[in-house]
């Protein structure tokens, strides 16, 4: 029987997110702080001797060729001229398109895991470079350390924010990243600040007001959460999170959430659970 290996594919939060400018190509320059969570998807992999990439789970509304897992595996195969393949089983727990980075994390886990299993020998830096072509957040998940990201997410500075407990909730609405970045009311000129200055201020997310103004589900949930703890949007939403000093406090609020709202409690991690499991020691 072929051996099957299991790898974590963690969520991330944007603990703060500021938009400092819009580039000529339409993309926005950000200053954002990423931290991983000890909660996420799981990916099981069996190596095969033929080059086929087989996904055993189908994601709703995502054709296989567009699945970031498939695309990441194919890209690594091509870049390294590898003749091996893989059978890949995904256990999806993270809400899709929710601002917790599930798709980017899946792509990164595949790059790091297959690089080990196929013995293709690329460094985390090389894998991050390949990952950037799949999405702006993929390099963060490949490098595996909590980071202050600038540019569109490619300039990373390793960082050690406090590893708090978070309650993450998913309002029952789906929000397009592209639409938020196109919105005329989005603040785009927050002054650039040094990391030390940012770390000593109260944190915010520049996308939050536009999202709250247009999605009452997000507005209502944040208005409810903020009664218990400091709460914000992650990424461009739709997920929101509240921060706590203990698991008990986070679980206590989780127990009181509206019944139809999905969510989870998790602890912040400055080293990705993937890198912890593989004993990789990421550094900037
Ligand atoms: C802003 C973040 C923060 O984590 O939001 P979330 O996706 O996590 O919510 C991410 O960096 C998002 O990265 P990613 O999810 O790869 O974005 P993409 O799909 O490439 O972007 C969709 C569209 O949003 C716009 N976009 C995206 C990122 C950026 N820095 N500036 C932009 O203007 C572009 O128009 C792009 O075509
Ligand atoms: N393996 C995957 N997991 C999740 N989403 C995927 C995957 N492959 C492709 N996608 C697409 O990428 C989009 C963004 O996914 P995701 O990274 O979860 O969002 P976000 O960056 O907002 O957290 C999804 O809506 C989906 O269409």
Coordinates of C-alpha atoms and ligand atoms in Angstrom, one line a residue:
X1 CA 0.0 0.0 0.0
X2 CA 1.3 3.5 -0.8
X3 CA 2.1 5.6 2.2
X4 CA -0.2 8.6 2.9
X5 CA 1.1 11.8 4.5
X6 CA -0.9 14.4 6.2
X7 CA -0.1 18.2 6.3
X8 CA -1.8 21.1 8.0
X9 CA -3.0 24.1 5.9
X10 CA -3.6 26.8 8.5
X11 CA -5.7 30.0 8.4
X12 CA -4.3 33.5 8.7
X13 CA -5.6 36.7 10.1
X14 CA -4.6 40.2 9.0
X15 CA -4.2 41.7 12.4
X16 CA -4.1 45.1 10.8
X17 CA -4.4 46.2 7.1
X18 CA -3.7 49.7 5.7
X19 CA -3.9 50.7 2.1
X20 CA -1.1 53.2 1.3
X21 CA -1.5 53.7 -2.5
X22 CA -2.8 52.5 -5.8
X23 CA -0.3 51.4 -8.4
X24 CA -0.4 52.1 -12.1
X25 CA -1.4 48.5 -12.7
X26 CA -4.5 48.9 -10.5
X27 CA -3.1 46.8 -7.6
X28 CA -3.0 48.4 -4.1
X29 CA 0.1 48.7 -1.9
X30 CA -0.6 47.5 1.6
X31 CA 0.9 47.5 5.0
X32 CA -0.5 44.5 6.8
X33 CA 0.4 42.2 9.7
X34 CA -0.2 38.4 9.1
X35 CA -0.4 35.9 11.9
X36 CA -1.3 32.2 11.4
X37 CA -3.9 30.3 13.4
X38 CA -3.7 26.7 14.9
X39 CA -6.9 25.9 12.9
X40 CA -7.3 25.1 9.2
X41 CA -7.7 22.6 6.5
X42 CA -5.9 19.2 6.3
X43 CA -4.2 17.9 3.2
X44 CA -3.3 14.2 2.7
X45 CA -1.0 13.2 -0.1
X46 CA 0.0 9.9 -1.7
X47 CA 2.9 10.1 -4.2
X48 CA 2.4 8.3 -7.5
X49 CA 5.0 7.1 -10.0
X50 CA 3.0 8.5 -13.0
X51 CA 2.8 12.3 -13.3
X52 CA -1.0 12.6 -12.9
X53 CA -2.3 15.0 -10.2
X54 CA -5.6 13.6 -8.8
X55 CA -7.8 15.6 -6.4
X56 CA -10.2 13.3 -4.6
X57 CA -12.4 16.1 -3.2
X58 CA -14.3 18.6 -5.5
X59 CA -14.8 22.1 -4.2
X60 CA -18.1 23.7 -5.0
X61 CA -17.8 26.3 -7.9
X62 CA -14.1 25.6 -8.3
X63 CA -13.2 23.5 -11.5
X64 CA -10.2 21.2 -10.8
X65 CA -7.9 23.1 -13.1
X66 CA -8.6 26.3 -11.2
X67 CA -8.2 24.7 -7.8
X68 CA -5.1 26.3 -6.2
X69 CA -4.1 22.8 -5.0
X70 CA -4.0 21.5 -8.5
X71 CA -2.4 24.6 -9.9
X72 CA 0.3 24.6 -7.3
X73 CA 1.2 20.9 -7.8
X74 CA 1.3 21.4 -11.6
X75 CA 3.5 24.5 -11.3
X76 CA 6.0 22.7 -9.1
X77 CA 6.0 19.7 -11.4
X78 CA 6.7 21.9 -14.4
X79 CA 9.3 24.2 -12.7
X80 CA 11.3 21.2 -11.5
X81 CA 10.7 18.8 -14.4
X82 CA 9.5 16.3 -11.9
X83 CA 8.0 13.0 -13.3
X84 CA 6.2 12.0 -10.2
X85 CA 2.5 12.7 -9.5
X86 CA 0.2 12.7 -6.5
X87 CA -3.2 11.8 -5.2
X88 CA -4.5 14.6 -2.9
X89 CA -7.3 14.6 -0.4
X90 CA -8.4 17.9 1.1
X91 CA -10.4 18.2 4.3
X92 CA -11.9 21.7 4.0
X93 CA -12.7 23.5 7.3
X94 CA -11.9 27.1 6.3
X95 CA -14.7 29.3 4.8
X96 CA -13.8 30.0 1.2
X97 CA -13.2 33.6 0.1
X98 CA -13.6 34.6 3.7
X99 CA -10.3 36.6 4.3
X100 CA -8.7 33.7 6.2
X101 CA -6.6 32.7 3.3
X102 CA -7.7 29.1 2.8
X103 CA -6.9 28.9 -0.9
X104 CA -3.5 30.5 -0.6
X105 CA -2.7 28.3 2.4
X106 CA -3.7 25.2 0.4
X107 CA -1.4 26.2 -2.4
X108 CA 1.5 26.9 0.0
X109 CA 1.0 23.6 1.8
X110 CA 1.1 21.7 -1.5
X111 CA 4.3 23.5 -2.6
X112 CA 6.1 22.8 0.6
X113 CA 4.8 19.3 1.1
X114 CA 5.4 18.1 -2.5
X115 CA 8.8 19.7 -2.6
X116 CA 9.7 17.3 0.3
X117 CA 7.8 14.2 -1.0
X118 CA 9.1 14.6 -4.6
X119 CA 12.5 15.6 -3.3
X120 CA 12.6 18.4 -5.7
X121 CA 15.0 20.3 -3.4
X122 CA 13.8 23.9 -3.8
X123 CA 14.4 26.4 -0.9
X124 CA 11.4 28.0 0.9
X125 CA 12.4 31.3 -0.9
X126 CA 12.2 29.6 -4.3
X127 CA 8.9 28.0 -3.5
X128 CA 7.6 31.5 -2.3
X129 CA 8.6 32.9 -5.6
X130 CA 6.7 30.2 -7.5
X131 CA 3.7 30.8 -5.1
X132 CA 3.5 34.5 -5.8
X133 CA 2.2 33.8 -9.3
X134 CA -0.7 31.9 -7.7
X135 CA -1.8 34.7 -5.3
X136 CA -0.4 37.6 -3.2
X137 CA -0.7 35.7 0.1
X138 CA 0.9 32.4 -1.0
X139 CA 4.5 33.5 -0.1
X140 CA 3.5 34.3 3.5
X141 CA 2.2 30.8 3.9
X142 CA 5.3 29.3 2.2
X143 CA 7.8 31.2 4.3
X144 CA 5.9 30.3 7.5
X145 CA 6.6 33.1 9.9
X146 CA 4.2 35.8 11.1
X147 CA 5.1 38.8 9.0
X148 CA 4.6 42.5 8.4
X149 CA 3.9 42.6 4.6
X150 CA 4.3 45.6 2.3
X151 CA 4.0 46.1 -1.4
X152 CA 1.2 43.7 -2.5
X153 CA 2.4 41.2 0.1
X154 CA 5.8 40.3 -1.3
X155 CA 8.0 42.3 1.0
X156 CA 8.0 40.5 4.3
X157 CA 9.5 41.4 7.6
X158 CA 9.4 38.7 10.3
X159 CA 7.4 39.7 13.3
X160 CA 6.4 38.4 16.7
X161 CA 2.9 39.8 17.6
X162 CA 1.4 38.4 20.9
X163 CA -0.2 35.0 20.2
X164 CA -3.7 35.8 21.4
X165 CA -6.8 33.6 21.3
X166 CA -9.3 34.6 18.6
X167 CA -12.9 34.0 17.9
X168 CA -13.4 34.0 14.1
X169 CA -16.9 34.3 12.7
X170 CA -18.1 34.1 9.1
X171 CA -21.1 36.3 8.3
X172 CA -23.5 34.7 6.0
X173 CA -22.3 36.6 2.9
X174 CA -19.6 36.3 0.3
X175 CA -17.5 39.3 -0.5
X176 CA -15.3 39.7 -3.7
X177 CA -11.8 41.0 -3.0
X178 CA -11.8 42.6 -6.5
X179 CA -15.0 44.5 -5.8
X180 CA -13.8 45.9 -2.5
X181 CA -10.5 47.1 -4.1
X182 CA -12.5 48.8 -6.9
X183 CA -14.8 50.7 -4.5
X184 CA -14.7 54.5 -4.9
X185 CA -15.0 55.1 -1.1
X186 CA -12.1 52.8 -0.1
X187 CA -9.4 54.8 1.7
X188 CA -6.2 54.5 -0.4
X189 CA -3.8 57.0 1.0
X190 CA -3.2 56.0 4.6
X191 CA 0.3 57.4 5.3
X192 CA 3.1 54.7 5.3
X193 CA 4.4 54.1 8.8
X194 CA 7.3 52.2 10.3
X195 CA 6.6 48.8 11.8
X196 CA 7.5 50.0 15.3
X197 CA 5.1 52.9 15.0
X198 CA 2.4 50.6 13.7
X199 CA 3.0 48.1 16.5
X200 CA 2.4 50.8 19.1
X201 CA -0.9 52.0 17.8
X202 CA -4.5 50.6 17.9
X203 CA -4.9 48.4 14.9
X204 CA -7.5 48.7 12.2
X205 CA -8.4 47.5 8.7
X206 CA -8.9 50.1 5.9
X207 CA -11.4 47.8 4.1
X208 CA -13.7 47.6 7.1
X209 CA -15.9 50.8 6.7
X210 CA -16.7 50.1 3.0
X211 CA -17.5 46.4 3.8
X212 CA -19.7 47.4 6.8
X213 CA -21.5 50.1 4.8
X214 CA -22.5 47.6 2.1
X215 CA -22.9 44.3 4.0
X216 CA -25.3 44.6 7.0
X217 CA -24.4 41.0 8.0
X218 CA -20.8 42.1 8.7
X219 CA -21.9 45.3 10.3
X220 CA -24.3 43.6 12.6
X221 CA -21.9 40.9 13.6
X222 CA -19.0 43.4 14.4
X223 CA -21.4 45.5 16.4
X224 CA -22.3 42.4 18.4
X225 CA -18.7 41.1 18.8
X226 CA -17.2 44.4 19.9
X227 CA -19.4 44.3 23.1
X228 CA -17.1 41.5 24.3
X229 CA -13.6 42.3 22.9
X230 CA -11.7 44.4 20.3
X231 CA -12.9 43.1 16.9
X232 CA -12.0 43.7 13.3
X233 CA -12.4 42.5 9.7
X234 CA -9.7 40.2 8.3
X235 CA -8.4 40.8 4.7
X236 CA -11.3 42.1 2.6
X237 CA -13.8 40.0 4.7
X238 CA -16.2 38.6 5.1
X239 CA -14.7 37.0 8.3
X240 CA -14.4 39.0 11.5
X241 CA -12.4 38.2 14.6
X242 CA -12.3 39.2 18.2
X243 CA -9.2 38.9 20.3
X244 CA -8.9 37.4 23.8
X245 CA -6.2 36.6 26.4
X246 CA -7.6 33.1 27.1
X247 CA -9.3 30.3 25.3
X248 CA -12.1 30.2 28.0
X249 CA -13.0 33.8 27.3
X250 CA -13.1 33.2 23.5
X251 CA -15.2 30.0 23.9
X252 CA -17.6 31.8 26.2
X253 CA -18.4 34.3 23.5
X254 CA -18.5 31.5 20.8
X255 CA -21.2 29.8 22.9
X256 CA -23.3 33.0 22.7
X257 CA -23.0 33.6 18.9
X258 CA -26.1 33.6 16.7
X259 CA -26.9 29.9 15.9
X260 CA -26.8 30.4 12.1
X261 CA -23.3 31.9 12.1
X262 CA -20.3 29.6 11.5
X263 CA -17.1 30.2 13.4
X264 CA -14.2 28.8 15.3
X265 CA -11.8 29.6 18.2
X266 CA -8.1 29.4 17.5
X267 CA -4.8 30.6 18.9
X268 CA -2.4 32.9 17.0
X269 CA 0.8 31.2 15.8
X270 CA 4.0 33.1 14.8
X271 CA 5.3 29.9 13.2
X272 CA 3.0 28.2 10.8
X273 CA 1.6 24.9 12.1
X274 CA 2.8 23.4 8.7
X275 CA 6.4 24.4 9.5
X276 CA 6.1 23.3 13.1
X277 CA 5.0 19.9 12.0
X278 CA 7.8 19.5 9.4
X279 CA 10.5 21.0 11.7
X280 CA 11.3 23.7 9.2
X281 CA 12.8 26.7 10.8
X282 CA 11.6 29.6 8.8
X283 CA 13.5 33.0 8.9
X284 CA 13.4 36.2 7.0
Ligands
LIG1 C1 -5.8 41.9 0.5 C2 -5.7 40.5 1.0 C3 -5.0 40.5 2.3 O1 -4.8 39.2 2.8 O2 -7.1 40.1 1.1 P1 -7.8 38.6 1.3 O3 -7.9 37.9 0.0 O4 -7.0 37.9 2.3 O5 -9.2 39.0 1.8 C4 -5.0 39.7 0.0 O6 -3.6 40.1 -0.1 C5 -5.5 39.7 -1.4 O7 -4.8 38.8 -2.2 P2 -5.4 37.8 -3.2 O8 -6.6 37.1 -2.6 O9 -4.4 36.9 -3.8 O10 -5.9 38.8 -4.2 P3 -6.3 38.6 -5.8 O11 -7.3 37.5 -5.9 O12 -5.0 38.5 -6.5 O13 -7.0 40.0 -6.0 C6 -8.3 40.1 -6.6 C7 -8.3 41.6 -7.1 O14 -8.2 42.5 -6.0 C8 -7.4 43.6 -6.4 N1 -6.3 43.7 -5.5 C9 -5.8 42.7 -4.7 C10 -4.7 42.8 -3.9 C11 -4.1 44.1 -3.8 N2 -3.0 44.2 -3.0 N3 -4.6 45.1 -4.5 C12 -5.6 45.0 -5.3 O15 -6.1 45.9 -6.0 C13 -7.0 43.4 -7.8 O16 -7.9 44.1 -8.6 C14 -7.1 41.9 -8.0 O17 -7.4 41.6 -9.3
LIG2 N1 -8.2 25.0 -2.7 C1 -8.9 26.1 -2.6 N2 -9.5 26.4 -1.5 C2 -10.2 27.6 -1.4 N3 -10.5 28.4 -2.4 C3 -10.0 28.1 -3.6 C4 -9.2 26.9 -3.8 N4 -8.8 26.9 -5.0 C5 -9.3 27.9 -5.6 N5 -10.1 28.7 -4.8 C6 -10.8 29.9 -5.1 O1 -10.1 31.0 -4.5 C7 -11.0 31.9 -3.9 C8 -10.4 32.6 -2.7 O2 -10.2 31.6 -1.7 P1 -9.6 31.9 -0.2 O3 -8.1 31.9 -0.3 O4 -10.2 30.9 0.7 O5 -10.1 33.3 0.1 P2 -9.5 34.5 1.0 O6 -8.2 34.9 0.4 O7 -10.5 35.6 0.9 O8 -9.4 33.9 2.3 C9 -12.2 31.0 -3.5 O9 -13.4 31.8 -3.5 C10 -12.2 30.0 -4.7 O10 -13.0 30.4 -5.8

